[in-house]
Short mmCIF file of C-alpha atoms in Angstrom, two decimals:
data_model
loop_
_atom_site.label_atom_id
_atom_site.label_comp_id
_atom_site.label_asym_id
_atom_site.label_seq_id
_atom_site.Cartn_x
_atom_site.Cartn_y
_atom_site.Cartn_z
CA MET A 1 98.39 87.89 95.42
CA PHE A 2 97.84 87.11 99.67
CA TYR A 3 94.91 88.65 101.16
CA ILE A 4 96.15 89.36 104.39
CA TYR A 5 94.34 90.42 107.62
CA CYS A 6 95.18 93.55 109.68
CA PRO A 7 94.34 93.09 113.30
CA TYR A 8 94.38 97.00 113.61
CA CYS A 9 92.43 97.66 110.89
CA GLU A 10 90.38 94.77 111.51
CA GLU A 11 89.77 93.85 107.89
CA HIS A 12 91.28 91.68 104.91
CA ARG A 13 93.90 94.31 102.78
CA GLU A 14 95.91 93.44 99.73
CA GLU A 15 99.62 92.05 100.24
CA GLU A 16 100.62 94.85 98.58
CA GLU A 17 99.84 97.27 101.34
CA PHE A 18 102.12 95.36 103.37
CA HIS A 19 106.01 94.46 104.07
CA PRO A 20 107.60 91.80 105.97
CA LYS A 21 109.93 93.30 108.60
CA GLY A 22 111.56 89.88 109.90
CA GLN A 23 111.51 87.24 112.45
CA ALA A 24 108.97 88.55 115.62
CA HIS A 25 109.47 87.86 119.23
CA LEU A 26 112.83 89.18 119.32
CA ALA A 27 113.82 90.10 122.89
CA ARG A 28 116.40 92.52 123.30
CA PRO A 29 118.91 91.43 126.16
CA GLU A 30 117.78 93.64 129.74
CA ASP A 31 121.41 94.41 130.20
CA PRO A 32 123.71 94.87 126.93
CA ASP A 33 126.45 95.76 128.95
CA ALA A 34 126.51 92.47 130.85
CA CYS A 35 126.21 90.16 127.61
CA SER A 36 128.93 87.91 126.33
CA ASP A 37 129.65 88.55 122.29
CA GLU A 38 127.88 85.73 121.34
CA GLU A 39 124.54 86.52 123.16
CA TRP A 40 124.67 90.25 121.63
CA GLY A 41 125.78 88.97 118.21
CA ASP A 42 123.07 86.16 117.98
CA TYR A 43 120.20 88.93 119.16
CA LEU A 44 121.71 90.96 116.54
CA PHE A 45 122.69 89.01 113.40
CA PHE A 46 121.33 85.45 113.58
CA ARG A 47 117.53 84.69 112.90
CA ASN A 48 115.75 81.20 112.17
CA ASN A 49 115.08 79.46 109.23
CA PRO A 50 112.38 76.96 109.88
CA ARG A 51 110.97 74.74 107.73
CA GLY A 52 107.61 74.85 108.68
CA ILE A 53 105.84 77.14 111.25
CA HIS A 54 107.73 80.56 111.30
CA HIS A 55 106.29 84.01 113.47
CA GLU A 56 107.12 87.17 111.86
CA MET A 57 106.77 90.48 111.92
CA TRP A 58 105.00 92.73 109.08
CA VAL A 59 103.88 96.40 108.70
CA HIS A 60 100.66 97.87 106.99
CA ALA A 61 103.11 100.47 105.44
CA LEU A 62 99.86 101.53 103.04
CA GLY A 63 97.45 101.41 105.77
CA CYS A 64 97.26 102.09 109.28
CA ARG A 65 101.09 101.83 109.98
CA LYS A 66 101.03 99.82 112.40
CA PHE A 67 103.26 96.67 112.84
CA PHE A 68 101.70 93.15 113.78
CA ASN A 69 102.63 90.05 113.71
CA ILE A 70 101.94 87.18 111.48
CA THR A 71 102.29 82.81 111.43
CA ARG A 72 103.19 81.96 108.38
CA HIS A 73 103.99 77.87 107.01
CA THR A 74 107.60 78.51 105.23
CA VAL A 75 107.00 75.55 102.55
CA THR A 76 103.14 76.56 101.75
CA TYR A 77 103.44 80.25 102.24
CA GLU A 78 99.94 79.89 103.78
CA ILE A 79 99.33 82.79 106.74
CA LEU A 80 97.75 80.97 109.28
CA GLU A 81 97.28 83.77 111.78
CA THR A 82 97.92 87.49 112.12
CA TYR A 83 97.97 88.98 115.90
CA LYS A 84 98.56 92.26 117.53
CA MET A 85 102.25 93.29 118.77
CA GLY A 86 103.10 91.87 122.37
CA GLU A 87 100.00 88.96 121.83
CA GLN A 88 101.73 85.83 121.96
CA PRO A 89 100.73 83.29 118.66
CA THR A 90 98.30 80.21 119.19
CA ILE A 91 99.55 78.48 116.63
CA THR A 92 103.18 77.24 117.30
CA ALA A 93 105.62 74.69 115.73
CA GLU A 94 104.80 73.25 119.14
CA THR A 95 100.60 73.31 118.52
CA GLU A 96 100.87 71.85 114.98
CA ALA A 97 103.13 69.01 115.91
CA SER A 98 100.81 67.66 118.72
CA ARG A 99 97.85 67.79 115.79
CA PRO A 100 97.18 64.23 114.52
CA ALA A 101 96.76 65.71 110.93
CA ALA A 102 100.22 67.22 111.19
CA THR A 103 101.50 63.61 110.64
CA ALA A 104 99.63 63.47 107.30
CA SER A 105 101.46 62.73 104.29
CA SER A 106 100.18 65.79 102.14
CA THR A 107 101.36 68.85 103.82
CA ASP A 108 98.89 71.08 101.11
CA ASP A 109 95.74 69.52 102.38
CA ARG A 110 96.67 69.88 105.85
CA VAL A 111 96.91 73.60 105.38
CA SER A 112 93.91 74.18 103.70
CA THR A 113 91.64 72.27 106.18
CA GLU A 114 93.13 74.19 109.35
CA THR A 115 93.07 77.85 107.92
CA LYS A 116 89.19 77.40 107.11
CA GLY A 117 88.00 78.88 110.43
CA ALA A 118 91.39 80.88 110.49
CA GLN A 119 91.68 84.71 109.96
CA GLY A 120 94.79 84.72 108.77
CA VAL A 121 93.80 84.27 104.88
CA GLN A 122 90.77 84.45 102.83
CA ALA A 123 89.95 82.62 99.88
CA MET B 1 97.66 125.15 128.98
CA SER B 2 100.53 123.02 127.42
CA ASP B 3 103.65 124.91 126.89
CA ILE B 4 103.83 123.59 123.44
CA ARG B 5 104.77 126.00 120.70
CA GLN B 6 102.03 126.47 118.28
CA PHE B 7 102.55 128.38 114.51
CA GLN B 8 100.01 130.28 112.84
CA THR B 9 100.79 129.31 108.90
CA HIS B 10 97.87 131.76 108.42
CA PRO B 11 99.48 134.78 108.99
CA GLU B 12 97.53 138.15 108.94
CA VAL B 13 99.71 139.78 106.64
CA ASP B 14 98.17 138.85 103.20
CA VAL B 15 100.36 136.23 101.63
CA ALA B 16 99.64 134.48 98.37
CA THR B 17 98.58 130.97 98.83
CA GLU B 18 98.35 128.58 95.70
CA SER B 19 96.53 125.16 96.05
CA PRO B 20 98.75 121.96 95.53
CA LEU B 21 97.27 121.62 92.27
CA ALA B 22 98.02 125.35 90.89
CA TYR B 23 100.88 124.01 88.23
CA SER B 24 98.85 121.07 87.31
CA LEU B 25 95.92 123.35 86.10
CA GLN B 26 98.20 125.46 84.59
CA ARG B 27 100.30 122.75 82.84
CA SER B 28 97.85 119.70 82.28
CA GLY B 29 94.94 122.28 81.74
CA ALA B 30 91.21 121.47 83.38
CA PRO B 31 88.72 119.52 80.69
CA ALA B 32 85.35 121.27 80.89
CA ILE B 33 82.13 119.88 82.41
CA THR B 34 80.30 118.77 79.07
CA SER B 35 76.77 117.46 78.95
CA THR B 36 78.18 113.77 78.31
CA SER B 37 80.66 114.29 81.52
CA GLN B 38 80.34 111.35 84.00
CA VAL B 39 83.22 112.01 86.42
CA ILE B 40 83.09 115.47 87.71
CA LEU B 41 86.94 116.40 89.73
CA ARG B 42 86.58 119.56 92.07
CA GLU B 43 89.52 120.23 94.00
CA ARG B 44 89.03 121.68 97.51
CA PRO B 45 92.29 123.48 98.78
CA CYS B 46 93.86 125.22 101.64
CA LEU B 47 91.39 123.42 104.46
CA GLY B 48 92.61 123.01 107.75
CA HIS B 49 94.18 119.21 108.18
CA LEU B 50 95.07 118.41 111.83
CA ILE B 51 96.61 114.88 112.43
CA LEU B 52 95.54 114.14 116.21
CA ARG B 53 97.83 110.93 118.06
CA GLY B 54 97.04 109.59 121.23
CA GLY B 55 94.37 108.22 123.38
CA ALA B 56 90.83 107.88 121.83
CA ILE B 57 89.06 108.77 125.34
CA VAL B 58 90.98 112.29 126.26
CA LEU B 59 90.92 113.16 122.51
CA ASP B 60 86.81 112.20 121.92
CA GLU B 61 86.58 114.17 125.23
CA ALA B 62 88.36 117.30 124.46
CA LEU B 63 86.83 116.94 120.36
CA ARG B 64 83.41 116.59 121.79
CA GLU B 65 83.91 119.96 124.06
CA VAL B 66 85.57 121.78 121.45
CA LEU B 67 83.97 120.63 118.02
CA GLY B 68 80.92 119.01 119.12
CA LEU B 69 81.87 116.19 117.03
CA SER B 70 82.75 112.63 118.24
CA LEU B 71 86.06 110.47 117.15
CA PRO B 72 84.88 107.38 115.13
CA SER B 73 85.76 104.72 117.64
CA GLN B 74 85.64 101.79 115.15
CA PRO B 75 88.39 101.34 112.31
CA HIS B 76 88.18 103.76 109.22
CA GLY B 77 85.08 105.35 110.80
CA LEU B 78 84.06 108.77 109.17
CA ASN B 79 82.07 111.62 111.17
CA HIS B 80 81.21 114.48 110.18
CA ASP B 81 79.35 117.85 112.25
CA ALA B 82 75.87 119.25 111.24
CA SER B 83 76.93 121.12 108.41
CA GLY B 84 79.24 118.45 106.81
CA GLU B 85 82.27 120.90 106.62
CA ARG B 86 84.16 119.45 109.58
CA SER B 87 85.43 115.95 109.93
CA VAL B 88 87.43 113.42 111.71
CA GLN B 89 88.61 110.35 110.20
CA TRP B 90 90.30 106.83 111.64
CA LEU B 91 94.07 106.43 110.77
CA ALA B 92 94.82 104.20 112.81
CA PRO B 93 94.33 102.84 116.33
CA ASP B 94 95.99 106.37 117.72
CA GLU B 95 95.78 108.62 115.13
CA TRP B 96 92.74 110.69 113.49
CA LEU B 97 92.75 113.13 110.74
CA LEU B 98 90.82 115.96 111.52
CA ILE B 99 89.65 118.11 108.57
CA VAL B 100 88.08 121.74 108.83
CA PRO B 101 87.38 124.97 107.01
CA GLY B 102 91.08 127.03 106.05
CA GLY B 103 91.72 128.95 108.84
CA GLU B 104 90.15 127.53 111.69
CA GLU B 105 92.96 125.23 112.34
CA PHE B 106 94.76 127.17 114.26
CA SER B 107 92.26 128.64 116.61
CA LEU B 108 90.70 124.87 116.56
CA GLU B 109 94.46 123.46 117.74
CA SER B 110 94.53 126.03 120.67
CA GLN B 111 91.54 125.19 121.72
CA LEU B 112 92.34 121.76 121.82
CA ARG B 113 95.32 121.86 123.70
CA ASP B 114 93.61 124.13 126.10
CA VAL B 115 91.09 121.36 126.78
CA LEU B 116 93.42 118.87 126.64
CA GLY B 117 95.80 120.21 129.06
CA ASP B 118 99.28 118.25 129.70
CA SER B 119 97.56 115.09 128.57
CA HIS B 120 100.07 112.92 126.44
CA VAL B 121 98.77 113.54 122.61
CA SER B 122 100.38 115.04 119.32
CA ILE B 123 98.44 117.18 117.35
CA VAL B 124 100.21 118.45 114.03
CA ASN B 125 98.84 120.79 111.77
CA VAL B 126 99.74 119.14 108.21
CA SER B 127 97.53 121.36 106.13
CA GLY B 128 100.32 122.84 103.99
CA GLY B 129 101.16 118.87 103.24
CA GLN B 130 98.12 117.44 101.77
CA THR B 131 94.90 118.20 99.51
CA VAL B 132 91.47 117.10 99.15
CA ILE B 133 89.84 116.26 95.61
CA ASP B 134 86.29 115.40 95.27
CA ILE B 135 85.14 112.74 92.43
CA GLU B 136 81.61 112.70 91.59
CA GLY B 137 79.42 111.54 88.73
CA GLU B 138 77.89 108.20 87.90
CA MET B 139 81.12 106.84 86.93
CA ALA B 140 83.35 107.92 89.73
CA ARG B 141 83.11 104.59 91.21
CA ALA B 142 84.29 102.79 87.74
CA VAL B 143 87.70 105.27 88.34
CA LEU B 144 87.91 104.37 91.16
CA MET B 145 88.03 100.65 90.07
CA LYS B 146 91.08 101.41 87.88
CA SER B 147 93.08 102.89 90.16
CA SER B 148 92.94 101.55 93.75
CA HIS B 149 93.41 98.08 94.78
CA TYR B 150 90.61 98.55 97.60
CA ASP B 151 87.41 97.28 97.44
CA VAL B 152 85.06 100.29 96.33
CA HIS B 153 81.81 98.11 95.81
CA PRO B 154 78.64 99.99 98.03
CA SER B 155 78.63 96.50 100.10
CA ALA B 156 82.15 96.71 101.44
CA PHE B 157 82.69 100.88 101.50
CA PRO B 158 79.55 102.06 102.94
CA VAL B 159 78.99 105.71 103.49
CA GLY B 160 80.97 107.29 106.51
CA LYS B 161 83.90 104.83 105.70
CA GLY B 162 87.30 105.99 105.26
CA VAL B 163 90.83 103.89 104.09
CA THR B 164 94.46 104.63 103.86
CA THR B 165 95.47 102.32 100.64
CA GLY B 166 97.28 102.27 97.41
CA PHE B 167 96.02 104.30 94.73
CA ALA B 168 97.31 104.56 91.41
CA LYS B 169 101.03 104.13 92.81
CA THR B 170 101.27 105.74 95.54
CA SER B 171 98.76 106.14 98.30
CA ALA B 172 95.86 108.20 99.12
CA ILE B 173 93.24 108.49 101.80
CA LEU B 174 89.90 107.44 99.89
CA ARG B 175 86.76 108.58 101.57
CA ARG B 176 83.20 108.24 100.98
CA PRO B 177 80.94 111.35 102.58
CA SER B 178 77.80 110.95 101.04
CA ALA B 179 76.58 108.20 98.21
CA SER B 180 77.57 110.13 95.59
CA ARG B 181 80.57 111.53 96.38
CA TRP B 182 84.01 110.43 96.90
CA GLU B 183 86.99 111.64 98.44
CA LEU B 184 90.64 111.51 97.68
CA VAL B 185 93.03 113.27 100.50
CA ILE B 186 96.31 113.24 98.83
CA ARG B 187 99.68 114.64 99.28
CA ARG B 188 100.88 117.82 98.17
CA SER B 189 104.09 116.38 96.58
CA PHE B 190 101.94 113.52 94.61
CA ALA B 191 99.20 116.20 93.70
CA ASP B 192 100.48 116.61 90.05
CA TYR B 193 100.80 112.68 89.35
CA LEU B 194 97.44 112.05 91.08
CA TYR B 195 95.67 114.74 88.87
CA ARG B 196 97.16 113.63 85.67
CA TRP B 197 96.09 109.90 87.14
CA LEU B 198 92.78 110.78 87.34
CA LEU B 199 92.39 112.71 84.18
CA ASP B 200 93.68 110.11 82.15
CA ALA B 201 91.61 107.44 84.00
CA GLY B 202 88.20 109.53 83.41
CA GLU B 203 89.28 110.33 79.85
CA GLU B 204 86.89 107.76 78.53
CA TYR B 205 83.99 109.36 81.01
CA GLY B 206 83.91 112.45 79.99
CA ILE B 207 86.13 113.79 83.12
CA GLY B 208 85.02 117.56 83.75
CA VAL B 209 86.83 119.77 86.34
CA GLU B 210 85.30 121.97 88.48
CA ARG B 211 87.10 124.99 88.75
#
């Protein structure tokens, strides 16, 4: 079970109160009529499936019923941070790659040490 | 005054009103309170429930003017007026639940709309859709611990807090207006299920229902 920090309720809640809602930060094309079929198809149907850091939209379905974003590690399932809609993540694949610890062989060790100060998951 | 139409749900004519638990009390019964009852249930039916949505500042000013009650600004805040009969609770950053004695909600809604004018807010009367159940007694917290995954320890759930959370296999608003009393605000359509759940959960503590 995860213990997820809701940025609107400002406290940790049980995972069963939340639902995942897919990839975050998908911008609808400004002018759909001027889009190529490929652009529109990418927007509608194609999603990232990274190995590592992924930004997702979740909804606090049983609580405040607000959508928010989660930065999650798809290998360890570790939740690195949660942030409100409209905000930008502080942890991305790029910031992780630039960290010296990111080259360590054990992924599990890396995640457990770096989330100590983060709000995403509480032990 | 905005041009929104309002609906008086308690008309002058004498229309019979039944509590959401009327069926359950008939079918499942109500165990009597005895000297060994450590949990006591009490329904407070037919109160006025209003959902306020909009900006915190305009709603706070309007509510102060009409009821003398301030809007809780912090998440999970629950404010009562001096009599303890009217309460306003934080549900989401732009949503609050206002509960007043039954019959007051229509005039209150009109007064609020007068004060709010053309502000971008929404007031919805949900009185018919939900009901309030009080849970009291020394083992009340034990019943809640069996039913909800939310932490109800006094250190995590002080008086004056209210949360929307999972309860049994559905959701409910759980609030703590005083040290000894807990309140559940539940949906009418789940009232029978939750009533029977509570009777089952409280059986070992000799649960009694006050009618």
